[in-house]
mmCIF file of C-alpha atoms in Angstrom:
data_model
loop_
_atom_site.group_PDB
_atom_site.id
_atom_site.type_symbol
_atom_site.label_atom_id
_atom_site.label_comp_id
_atom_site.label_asym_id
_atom_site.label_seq_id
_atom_site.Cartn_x
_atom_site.Cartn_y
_atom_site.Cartn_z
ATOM 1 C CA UNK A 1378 0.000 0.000 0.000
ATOM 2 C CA UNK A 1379 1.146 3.443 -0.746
ATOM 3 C CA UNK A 1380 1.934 5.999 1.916
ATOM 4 C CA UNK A 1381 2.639 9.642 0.639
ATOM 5 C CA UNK A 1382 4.283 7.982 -2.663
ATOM 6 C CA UNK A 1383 6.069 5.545 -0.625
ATOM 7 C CA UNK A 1384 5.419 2.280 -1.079
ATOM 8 C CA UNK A 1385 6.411 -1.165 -3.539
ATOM 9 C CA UNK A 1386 7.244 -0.485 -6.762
ATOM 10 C CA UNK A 1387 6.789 -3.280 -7.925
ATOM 11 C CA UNK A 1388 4.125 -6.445 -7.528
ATOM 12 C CA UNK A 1389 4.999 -10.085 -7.543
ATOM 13 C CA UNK A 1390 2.736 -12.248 -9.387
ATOM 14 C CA UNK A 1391 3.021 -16.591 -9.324
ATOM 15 C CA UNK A 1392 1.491 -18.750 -12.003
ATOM 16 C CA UNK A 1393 1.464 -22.523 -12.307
ATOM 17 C CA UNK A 1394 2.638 -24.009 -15.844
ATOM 18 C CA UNK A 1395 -0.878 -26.507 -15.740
ATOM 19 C CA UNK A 1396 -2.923 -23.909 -13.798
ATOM 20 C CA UNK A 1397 -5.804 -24.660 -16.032
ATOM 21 C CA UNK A 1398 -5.908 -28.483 -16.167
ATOM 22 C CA UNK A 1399 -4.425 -29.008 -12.574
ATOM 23 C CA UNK A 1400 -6.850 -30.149 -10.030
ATOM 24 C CA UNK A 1401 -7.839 -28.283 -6.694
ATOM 25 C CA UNK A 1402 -8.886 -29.751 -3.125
ATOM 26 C CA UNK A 1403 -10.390 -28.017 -0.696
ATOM 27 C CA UNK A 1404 -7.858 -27.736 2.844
ATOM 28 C CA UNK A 1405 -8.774 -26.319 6.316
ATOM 29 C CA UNK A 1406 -6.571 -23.474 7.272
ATOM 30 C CA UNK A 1407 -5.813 -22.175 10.218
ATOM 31 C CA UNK A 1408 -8.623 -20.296 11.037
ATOM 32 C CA UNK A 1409 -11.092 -22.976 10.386
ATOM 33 C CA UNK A 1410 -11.972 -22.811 6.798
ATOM 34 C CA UNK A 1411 -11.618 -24.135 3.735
ATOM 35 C CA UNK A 1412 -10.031 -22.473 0.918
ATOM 36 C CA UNK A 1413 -9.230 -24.390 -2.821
ATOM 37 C CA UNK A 1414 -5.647 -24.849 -3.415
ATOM 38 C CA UNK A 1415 -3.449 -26.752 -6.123
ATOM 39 C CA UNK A 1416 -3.163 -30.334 -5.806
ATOM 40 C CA UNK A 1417 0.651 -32.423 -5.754
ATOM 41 C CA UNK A 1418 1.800 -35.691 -4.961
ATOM 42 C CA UNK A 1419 5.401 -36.947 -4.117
ATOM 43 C CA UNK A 1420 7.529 -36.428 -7.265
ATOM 44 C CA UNK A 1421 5.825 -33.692 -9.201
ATOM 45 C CA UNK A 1422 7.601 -31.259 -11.459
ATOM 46 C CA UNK A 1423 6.586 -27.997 -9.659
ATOM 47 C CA UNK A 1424 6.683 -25.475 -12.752
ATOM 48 C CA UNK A 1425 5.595 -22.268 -13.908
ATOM 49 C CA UNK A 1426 6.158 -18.477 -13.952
ATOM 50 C CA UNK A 1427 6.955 -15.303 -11.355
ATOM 51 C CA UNK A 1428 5.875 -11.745 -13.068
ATOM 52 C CA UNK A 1429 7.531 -8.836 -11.831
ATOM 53 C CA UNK A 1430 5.214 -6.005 -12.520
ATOM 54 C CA UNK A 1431 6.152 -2.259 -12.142
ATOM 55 C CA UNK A 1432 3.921 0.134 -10.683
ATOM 56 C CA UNK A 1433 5.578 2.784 -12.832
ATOM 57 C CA UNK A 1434 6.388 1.662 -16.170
ATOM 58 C CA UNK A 1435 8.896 3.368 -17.899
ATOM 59 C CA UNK A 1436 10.658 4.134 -14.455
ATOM 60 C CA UNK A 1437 13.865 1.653 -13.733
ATOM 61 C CA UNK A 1438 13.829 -0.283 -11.158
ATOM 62 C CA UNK A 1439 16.763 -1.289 -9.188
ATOM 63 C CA UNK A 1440 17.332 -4.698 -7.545
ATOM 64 C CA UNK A 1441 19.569 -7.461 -5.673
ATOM 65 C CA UNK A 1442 17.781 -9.975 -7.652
ATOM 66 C CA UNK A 1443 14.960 -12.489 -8.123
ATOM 67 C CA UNK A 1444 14.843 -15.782 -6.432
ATOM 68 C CA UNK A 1445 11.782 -18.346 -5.939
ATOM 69 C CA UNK A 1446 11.938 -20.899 -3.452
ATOM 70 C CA UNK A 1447 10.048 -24.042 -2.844
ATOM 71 C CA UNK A 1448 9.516 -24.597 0.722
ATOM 72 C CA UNK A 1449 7.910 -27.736 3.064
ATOM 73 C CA UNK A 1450 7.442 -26.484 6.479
ATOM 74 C CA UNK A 1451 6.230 -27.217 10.003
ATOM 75 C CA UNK A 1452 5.214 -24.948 12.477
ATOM 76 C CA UNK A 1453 4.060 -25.732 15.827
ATOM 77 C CA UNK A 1454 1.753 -23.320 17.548
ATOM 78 C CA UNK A 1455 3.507 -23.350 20.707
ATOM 79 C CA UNK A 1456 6.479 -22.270 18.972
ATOM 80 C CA UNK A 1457 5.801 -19.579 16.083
ATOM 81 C CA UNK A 1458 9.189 -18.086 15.991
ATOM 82 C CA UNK A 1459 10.916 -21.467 14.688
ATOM 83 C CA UNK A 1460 10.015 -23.455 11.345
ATOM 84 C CA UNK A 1461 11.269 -25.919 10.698
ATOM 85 C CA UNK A 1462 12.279 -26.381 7.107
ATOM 86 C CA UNK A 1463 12.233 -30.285 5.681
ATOM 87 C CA UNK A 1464 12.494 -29.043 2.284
ATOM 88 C CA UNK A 1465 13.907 -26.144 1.019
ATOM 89 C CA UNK A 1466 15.243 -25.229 -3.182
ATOM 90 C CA UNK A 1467 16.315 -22.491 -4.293
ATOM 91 C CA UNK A 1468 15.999 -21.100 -8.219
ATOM 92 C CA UNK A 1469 17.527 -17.602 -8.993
ATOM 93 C CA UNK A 1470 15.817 -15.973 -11.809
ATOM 94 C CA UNK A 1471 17.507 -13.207 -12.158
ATOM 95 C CA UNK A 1472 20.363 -11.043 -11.134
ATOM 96 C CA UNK A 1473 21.201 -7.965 -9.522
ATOM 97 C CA UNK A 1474 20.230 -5.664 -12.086
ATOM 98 C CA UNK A 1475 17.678 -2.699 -13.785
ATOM 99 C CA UNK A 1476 14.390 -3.781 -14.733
ATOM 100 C CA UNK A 1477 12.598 -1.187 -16.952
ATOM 101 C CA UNK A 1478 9.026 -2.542 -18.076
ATOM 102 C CA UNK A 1479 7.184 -5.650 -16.233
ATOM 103 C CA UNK A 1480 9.384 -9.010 -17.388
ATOM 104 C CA UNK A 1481 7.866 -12.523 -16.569
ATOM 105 C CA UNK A 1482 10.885 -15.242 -15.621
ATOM 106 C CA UNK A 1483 10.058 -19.396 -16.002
ATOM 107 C CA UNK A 1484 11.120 -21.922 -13.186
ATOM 108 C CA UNK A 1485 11.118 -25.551 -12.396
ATOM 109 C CA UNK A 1486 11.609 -27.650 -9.751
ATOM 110 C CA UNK A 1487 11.714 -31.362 -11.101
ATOM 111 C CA UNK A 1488 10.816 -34.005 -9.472
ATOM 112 C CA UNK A 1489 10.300 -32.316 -5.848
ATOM 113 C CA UNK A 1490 10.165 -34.810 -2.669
ATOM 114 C CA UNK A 1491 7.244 -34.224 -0.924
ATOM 115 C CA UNK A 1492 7.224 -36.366 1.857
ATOM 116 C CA UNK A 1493 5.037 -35.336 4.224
ATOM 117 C CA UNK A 1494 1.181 -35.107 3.615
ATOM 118 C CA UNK A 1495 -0.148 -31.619 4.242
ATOM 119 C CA UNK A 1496 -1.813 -30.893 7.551
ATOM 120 C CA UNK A 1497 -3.547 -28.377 9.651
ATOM 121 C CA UNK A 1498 -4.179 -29.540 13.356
ATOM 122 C CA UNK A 1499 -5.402 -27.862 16.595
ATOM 123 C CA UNK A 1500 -1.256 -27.200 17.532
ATOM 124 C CA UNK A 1501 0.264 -27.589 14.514
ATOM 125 C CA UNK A 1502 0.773 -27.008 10.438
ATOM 126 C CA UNK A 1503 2.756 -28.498 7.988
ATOM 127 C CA UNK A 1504 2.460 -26.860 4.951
ATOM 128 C CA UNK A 1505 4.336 -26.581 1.108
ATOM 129 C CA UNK A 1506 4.590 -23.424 -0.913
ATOM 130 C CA UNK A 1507 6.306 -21.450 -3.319
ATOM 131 C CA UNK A 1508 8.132 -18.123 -2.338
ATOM 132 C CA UNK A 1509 9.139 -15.388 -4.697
ATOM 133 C CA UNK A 1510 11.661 -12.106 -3.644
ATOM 134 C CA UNK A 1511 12.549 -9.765 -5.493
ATOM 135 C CA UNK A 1512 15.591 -7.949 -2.951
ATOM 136 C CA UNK A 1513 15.527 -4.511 -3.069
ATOM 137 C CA UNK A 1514 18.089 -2.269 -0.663
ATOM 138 C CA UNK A 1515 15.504 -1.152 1.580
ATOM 139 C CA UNK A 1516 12.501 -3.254 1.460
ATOM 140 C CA UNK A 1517 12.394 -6.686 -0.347
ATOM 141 C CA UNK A 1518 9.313 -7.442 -2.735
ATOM 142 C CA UNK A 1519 7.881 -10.791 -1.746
ATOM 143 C CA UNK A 1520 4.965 -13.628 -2.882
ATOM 144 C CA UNK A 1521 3.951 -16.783 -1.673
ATOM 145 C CA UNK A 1522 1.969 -19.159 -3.019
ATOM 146 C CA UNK A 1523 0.419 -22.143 -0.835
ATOM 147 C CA UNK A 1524 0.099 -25.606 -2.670
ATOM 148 C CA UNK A 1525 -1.665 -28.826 -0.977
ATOM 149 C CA UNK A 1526 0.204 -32.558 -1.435
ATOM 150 C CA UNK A 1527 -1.774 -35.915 -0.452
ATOM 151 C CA UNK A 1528 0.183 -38.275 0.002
ATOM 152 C CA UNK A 1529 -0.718 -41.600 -1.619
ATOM 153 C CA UNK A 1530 -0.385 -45.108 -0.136
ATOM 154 C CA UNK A 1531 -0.762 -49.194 -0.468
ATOM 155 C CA UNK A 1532 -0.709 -51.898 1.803
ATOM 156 C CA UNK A 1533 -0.329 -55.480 1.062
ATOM 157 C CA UNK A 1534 -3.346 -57.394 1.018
ATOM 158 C CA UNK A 1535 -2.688 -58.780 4.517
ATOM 159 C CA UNK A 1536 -4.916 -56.651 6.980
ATOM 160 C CA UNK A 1537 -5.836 -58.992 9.834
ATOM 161 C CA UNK A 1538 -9.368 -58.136 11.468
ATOM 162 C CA UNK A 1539 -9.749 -56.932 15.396
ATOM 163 C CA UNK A 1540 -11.535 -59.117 17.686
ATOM 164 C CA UNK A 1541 -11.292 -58.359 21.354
ATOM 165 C CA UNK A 1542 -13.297 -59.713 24.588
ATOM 166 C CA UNK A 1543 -13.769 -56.752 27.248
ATOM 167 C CA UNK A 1544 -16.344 -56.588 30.236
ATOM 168 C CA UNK A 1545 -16.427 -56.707 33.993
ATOM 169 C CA UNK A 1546 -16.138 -59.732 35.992
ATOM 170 C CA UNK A 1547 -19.865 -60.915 36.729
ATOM 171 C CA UNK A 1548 -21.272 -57.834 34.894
ATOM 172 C CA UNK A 1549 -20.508 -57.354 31.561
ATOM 173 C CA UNK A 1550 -19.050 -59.860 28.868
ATOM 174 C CA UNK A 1551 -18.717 -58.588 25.098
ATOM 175 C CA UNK A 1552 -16.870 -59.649 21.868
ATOM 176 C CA UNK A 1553 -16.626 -57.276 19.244
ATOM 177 C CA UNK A 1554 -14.995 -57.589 16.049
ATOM 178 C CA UNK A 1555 -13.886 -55.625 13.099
ATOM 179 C CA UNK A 1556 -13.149 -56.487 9.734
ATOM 180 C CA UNK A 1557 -9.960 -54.949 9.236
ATOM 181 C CA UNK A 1558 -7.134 -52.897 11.133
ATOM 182 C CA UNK A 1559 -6.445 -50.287 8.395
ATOM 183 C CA UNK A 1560 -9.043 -48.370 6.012
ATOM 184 C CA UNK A 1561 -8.653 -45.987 3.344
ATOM 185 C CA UNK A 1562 -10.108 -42.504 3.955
ATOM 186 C CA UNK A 1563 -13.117 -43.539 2.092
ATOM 187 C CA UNK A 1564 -13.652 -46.781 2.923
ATOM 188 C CA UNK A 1565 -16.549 -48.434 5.547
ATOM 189 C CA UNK A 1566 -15.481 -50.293 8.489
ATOM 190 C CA UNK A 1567 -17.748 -53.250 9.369
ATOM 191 C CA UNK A 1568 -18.207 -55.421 12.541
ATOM 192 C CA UNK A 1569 -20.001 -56.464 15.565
ATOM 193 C CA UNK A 1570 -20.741 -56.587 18.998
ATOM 194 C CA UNK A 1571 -21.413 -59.732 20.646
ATOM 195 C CA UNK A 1572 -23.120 -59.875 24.289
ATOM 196 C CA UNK A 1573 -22.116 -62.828 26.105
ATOM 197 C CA UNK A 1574 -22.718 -61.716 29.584
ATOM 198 C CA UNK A 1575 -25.423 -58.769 30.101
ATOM 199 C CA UNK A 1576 -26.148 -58.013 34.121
ATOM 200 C CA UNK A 1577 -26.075 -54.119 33.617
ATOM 201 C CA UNK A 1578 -28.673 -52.205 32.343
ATOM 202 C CA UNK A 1579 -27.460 -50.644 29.409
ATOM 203 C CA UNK A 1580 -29.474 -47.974 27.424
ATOM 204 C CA UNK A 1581 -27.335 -46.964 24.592
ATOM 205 C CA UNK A 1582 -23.956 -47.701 22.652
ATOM 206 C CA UNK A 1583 -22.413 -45.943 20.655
ATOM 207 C CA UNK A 1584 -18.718 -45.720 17.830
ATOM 208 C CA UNK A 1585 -16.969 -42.626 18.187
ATOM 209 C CA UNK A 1586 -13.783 -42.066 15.836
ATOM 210 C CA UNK A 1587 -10.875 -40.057 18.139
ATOM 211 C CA UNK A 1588 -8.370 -38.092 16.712
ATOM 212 C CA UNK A 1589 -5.455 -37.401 18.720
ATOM 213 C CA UNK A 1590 -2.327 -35.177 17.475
ATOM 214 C CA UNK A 1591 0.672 -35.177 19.277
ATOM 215 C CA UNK A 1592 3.281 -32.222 18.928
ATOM 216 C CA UNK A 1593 6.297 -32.250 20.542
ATOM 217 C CA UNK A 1594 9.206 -34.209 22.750
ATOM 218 C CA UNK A 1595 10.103 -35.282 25.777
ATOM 219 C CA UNK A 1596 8.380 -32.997 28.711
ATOM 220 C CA UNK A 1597 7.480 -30.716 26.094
ATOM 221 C CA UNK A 1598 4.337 -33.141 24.897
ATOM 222 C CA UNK A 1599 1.276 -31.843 23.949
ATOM 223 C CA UNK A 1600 -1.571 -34.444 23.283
ATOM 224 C CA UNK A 1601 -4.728 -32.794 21.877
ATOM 225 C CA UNK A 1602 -7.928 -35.242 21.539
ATOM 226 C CA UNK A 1603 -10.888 -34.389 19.018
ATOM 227 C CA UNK A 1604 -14.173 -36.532 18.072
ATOM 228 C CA UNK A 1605 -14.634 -37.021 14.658
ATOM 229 C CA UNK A 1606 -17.718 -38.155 14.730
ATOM 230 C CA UNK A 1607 -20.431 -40.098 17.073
ATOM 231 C CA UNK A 1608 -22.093 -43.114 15.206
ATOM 232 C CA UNK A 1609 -25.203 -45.021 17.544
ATOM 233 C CA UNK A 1610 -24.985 -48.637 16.594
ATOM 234 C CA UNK A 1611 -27.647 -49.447 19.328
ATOM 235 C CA UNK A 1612 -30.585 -47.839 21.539
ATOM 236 C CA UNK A 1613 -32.220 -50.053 24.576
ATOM 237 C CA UNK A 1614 -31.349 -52.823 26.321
ATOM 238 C CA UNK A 1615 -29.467 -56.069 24.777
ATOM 239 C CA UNK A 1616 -29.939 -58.978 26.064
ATOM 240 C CA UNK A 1617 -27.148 -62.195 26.178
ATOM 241 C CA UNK A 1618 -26.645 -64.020 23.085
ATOM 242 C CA UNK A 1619 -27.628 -60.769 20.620
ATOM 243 C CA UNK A 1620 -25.565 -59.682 18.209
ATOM 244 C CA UNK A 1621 -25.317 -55.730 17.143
ATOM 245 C CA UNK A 1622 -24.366 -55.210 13.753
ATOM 246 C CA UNK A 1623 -22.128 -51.806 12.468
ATOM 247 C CA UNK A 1624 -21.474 -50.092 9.384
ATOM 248 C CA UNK A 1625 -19.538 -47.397 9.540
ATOM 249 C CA UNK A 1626 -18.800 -44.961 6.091
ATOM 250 C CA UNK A 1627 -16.020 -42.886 6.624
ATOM 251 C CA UNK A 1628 -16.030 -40.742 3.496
ATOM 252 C CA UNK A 1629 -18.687 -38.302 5.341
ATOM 253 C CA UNK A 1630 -16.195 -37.153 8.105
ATOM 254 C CA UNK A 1631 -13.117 -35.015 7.919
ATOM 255 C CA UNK A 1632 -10.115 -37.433 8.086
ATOM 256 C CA UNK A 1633 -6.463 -37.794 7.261
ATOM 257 C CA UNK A 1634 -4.190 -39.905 6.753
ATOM 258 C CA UNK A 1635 -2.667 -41.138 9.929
ATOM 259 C CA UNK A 1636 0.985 -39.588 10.450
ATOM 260 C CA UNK A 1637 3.885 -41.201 12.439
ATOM 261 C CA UNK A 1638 6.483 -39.251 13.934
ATOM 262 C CA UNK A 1639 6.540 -36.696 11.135
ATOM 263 C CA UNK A 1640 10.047 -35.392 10.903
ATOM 264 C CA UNK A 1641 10.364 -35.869 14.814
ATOM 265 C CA UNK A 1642 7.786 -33.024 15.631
ATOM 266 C CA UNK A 1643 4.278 -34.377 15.576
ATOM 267 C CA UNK A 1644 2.010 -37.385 15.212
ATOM 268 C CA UNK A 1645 -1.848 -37.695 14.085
ATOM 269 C CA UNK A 1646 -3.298 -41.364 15.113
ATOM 270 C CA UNK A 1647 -6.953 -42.403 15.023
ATOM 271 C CA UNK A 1648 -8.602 -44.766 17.057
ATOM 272 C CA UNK A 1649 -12.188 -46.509 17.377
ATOM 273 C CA UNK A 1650 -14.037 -45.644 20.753
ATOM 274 C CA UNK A 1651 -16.508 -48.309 21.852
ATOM 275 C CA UNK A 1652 -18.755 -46.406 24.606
ATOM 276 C CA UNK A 1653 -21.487 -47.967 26.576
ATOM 277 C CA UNK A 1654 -23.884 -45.955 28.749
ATOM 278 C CA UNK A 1655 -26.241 -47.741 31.564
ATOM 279 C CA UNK A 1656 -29.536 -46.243 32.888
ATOM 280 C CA UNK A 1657 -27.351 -45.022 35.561
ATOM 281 C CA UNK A 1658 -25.026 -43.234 33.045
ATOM 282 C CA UNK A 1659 -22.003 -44.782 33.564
ATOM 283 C CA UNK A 1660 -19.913 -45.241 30.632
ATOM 284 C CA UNK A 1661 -18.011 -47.792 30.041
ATOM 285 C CA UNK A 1662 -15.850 -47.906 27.006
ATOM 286 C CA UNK A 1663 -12.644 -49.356 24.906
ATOM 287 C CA UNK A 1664 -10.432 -47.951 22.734
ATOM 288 C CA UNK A 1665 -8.759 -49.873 19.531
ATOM 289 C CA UNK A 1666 -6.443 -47.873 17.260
ATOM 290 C CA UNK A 1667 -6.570 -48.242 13.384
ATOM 291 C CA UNK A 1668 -4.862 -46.896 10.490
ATOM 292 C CA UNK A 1669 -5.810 -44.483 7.550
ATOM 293 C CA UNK A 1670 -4.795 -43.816 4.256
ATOM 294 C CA UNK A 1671 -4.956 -42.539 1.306
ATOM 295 C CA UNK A 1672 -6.017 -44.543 -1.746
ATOM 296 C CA UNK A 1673 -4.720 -43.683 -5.223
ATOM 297 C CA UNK A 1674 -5.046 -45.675 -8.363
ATOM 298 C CA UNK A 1675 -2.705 -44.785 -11.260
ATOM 299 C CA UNK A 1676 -4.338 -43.753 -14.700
ATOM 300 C CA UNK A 1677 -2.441 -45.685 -17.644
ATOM 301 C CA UNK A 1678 -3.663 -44.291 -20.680
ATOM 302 C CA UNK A 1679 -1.504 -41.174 -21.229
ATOM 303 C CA UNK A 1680 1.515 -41.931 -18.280
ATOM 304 C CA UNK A 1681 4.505 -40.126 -18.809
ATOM 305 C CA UNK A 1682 7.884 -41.583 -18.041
ATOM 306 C CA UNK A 1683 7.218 -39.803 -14.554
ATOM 307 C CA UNK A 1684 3.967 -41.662 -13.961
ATOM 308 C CA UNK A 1685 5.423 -44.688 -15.209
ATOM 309 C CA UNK A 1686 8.102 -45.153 -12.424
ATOM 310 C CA UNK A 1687 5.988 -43.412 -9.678
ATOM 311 C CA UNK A 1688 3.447 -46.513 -10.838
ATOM 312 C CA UNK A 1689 6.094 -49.141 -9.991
ATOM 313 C CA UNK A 1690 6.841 -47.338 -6.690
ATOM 314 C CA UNK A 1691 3.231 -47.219 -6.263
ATOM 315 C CA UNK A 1692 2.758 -51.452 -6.734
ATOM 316 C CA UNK A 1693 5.209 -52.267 -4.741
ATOM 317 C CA UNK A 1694 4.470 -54.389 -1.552
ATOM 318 C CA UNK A 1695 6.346 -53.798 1.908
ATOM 319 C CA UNK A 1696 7.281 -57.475 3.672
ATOM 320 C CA UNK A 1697 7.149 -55.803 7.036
ATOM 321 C CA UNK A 1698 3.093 -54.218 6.459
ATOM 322 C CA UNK A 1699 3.851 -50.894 6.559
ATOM 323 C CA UNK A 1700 2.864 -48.173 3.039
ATOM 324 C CA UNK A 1701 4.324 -47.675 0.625
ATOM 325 C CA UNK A 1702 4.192 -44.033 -0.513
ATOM 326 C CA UNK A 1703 4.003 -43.135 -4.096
ATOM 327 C CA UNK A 1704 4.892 -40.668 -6.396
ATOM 328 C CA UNK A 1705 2.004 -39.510 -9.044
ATOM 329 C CA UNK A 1706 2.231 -37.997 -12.643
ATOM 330 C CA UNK A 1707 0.260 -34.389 -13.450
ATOM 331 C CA UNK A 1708 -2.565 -37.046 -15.432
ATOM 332 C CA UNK A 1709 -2.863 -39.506 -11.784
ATOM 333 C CA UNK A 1710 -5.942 -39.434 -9.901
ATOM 334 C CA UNK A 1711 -7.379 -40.401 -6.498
ATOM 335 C CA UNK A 1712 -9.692 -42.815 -6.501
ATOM 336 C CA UNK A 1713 -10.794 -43.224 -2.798
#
């Protein structure tokens, strides 16, 4: 903004090379909404073009030089004076020089790691974006442009089923079972309760899916617990011998991926909540972790050499059961 004449004399402008064909997701920021941004995967060629334009054409403009940077972050809220950087490239555009009349400069970052899927939690962020300067003596010129990655996964086709006996001694005896011990972000998980004891007068049960992101080390641990959702699988009293049946569809809550010691600062694990309430309202309840990810199917028909190597990454089985992340072409799609 200008002050008594004062003020940039220039504007930074960013522009994706497949703007027009590349697709958008919608990603919660900070505040709690959801803005569209560009959609990557692991591997991309990030490409396109920074536009330096004068406010005065005609009028030269002095500079240090242009630079654009491609950045992946993390920021925890407890600590906003420190990022930490787990990628960071560098392209100069141009050098120290005069520009005269608004110039537009190309860049490319091929085939960026992103490792990390992006993420906006109650403590902390990990985002990706691109960074323009343009130094200047006294005040730099600066743009940034935010970008979204999804991180794509596979598991072999081993995924043993949870079945677990809980209760209290004379009480309460159940059995409850689910199909599987890792689902896809739009899958449906399906099981069943089994009363084999029933001396307590229960009047509801419920699913809830927990959340719970962990930021930091040692004493400095912050564990922050959020319920996705509440799903009733049974109202009234059950009696021994019945069997409750659930179906659960994931697709209509807001999940992610689940995320493992990401670089050492924070974790995001979800976990199935089995709550039972008596007339007396006592809850009783058990908890039983699971994993999510992120289902992506390659497209084959017009693969470049890129897709083409991120698809053998992307087939590939891990002997020890844990995903396999893969890299995906401009022309791959999710299919969740």
């Amino acid at each position: 903004m200008s002050f008594f004449g004062f003020g940039p004399a220039a504007e930074l402008d960013i522009t994706l090379t497949d703007a027009e064909s590349r697709r958008r997701v919608e990603h919660k920021t900070e505040d709690g909404k959801k803005e569209k941004y560009f959609l990557f995967y692991d591997g991309e060629t990030v490409s396109g073009r920074v536009s330096v334009n004068l406010r005065n054409p005609g009028k030269r403009l002095e500079h240090q030089g242009l630079k654009i940077e491609f950045i992946g972050q993390i920021e925890l809220y407890y600590d906003r004076g420190n990022h930490h950087e787990f990628v960071s490239l560098v392209k100069d555009l141009a050098r120290p020089g005069e520009i005269s009349q608004s110039q537009s400069f190309d860049f490319e970052f091929t085939h960026v790691e992103k490792p990390y899927e992006s993420y906006t939690g109650q403590n902390v962020k990990l985002r990706y974006f691109l960074r323009a300067t343009l130094s200047r003596r006294l005040n730099d010129v600066g743009k940034e442009m935010d970008i979204v990655v999804h991180t794509l996964s596979t598991y072999p086709e081993l995924n043993s089923s949870i079945k677990m006996e809980v209760g209290i001694e004379d009480c309460l005896h159940i059995e409850f079972e689910y199909n599987k011990s890792k689902y896809h972000l739009k899958d449906v998980i399906v099981g069943k309760i089994y009363f084999l004891l029933v001396r307590i007068k229960i009047k509801h049960m419920e699913i809830d899916i927990i959340k719970r992101e962990t930021t930091g080390t040692g004493p400095n641990v912050y564990h922050e617990n959020d319920t996705i959702a509440k799903y009733e699988i049974m109202d009234g009293a059950p009696v021994r011998g019945e069997s409750i049946p659930i179906r659960l569809f994931l697709a209509g809550y807001e999940l992610t991926p689940t995320m493992r010691d990401i670089n050492k600062k924070f974790s995001v694990r979800y976990y199935l909540n089995l709550v039972l309430i008596d007339e007396e309202e006592r809850r009783y309840f058990k908890q039983q972790e699971v994993v999510l990810w992120r289902k992506g199917d390659i497209v084959r028909k017009s693969m470049s050499h890129q897709a083409a190597i991120a698809s053998q990454r992307f087939e590939g089985t891990h002997p020890d059961n844990r995903p396999q992340h893969s890299a995906a072409a401009a022309g791959d799609q999710e299919n969740e």
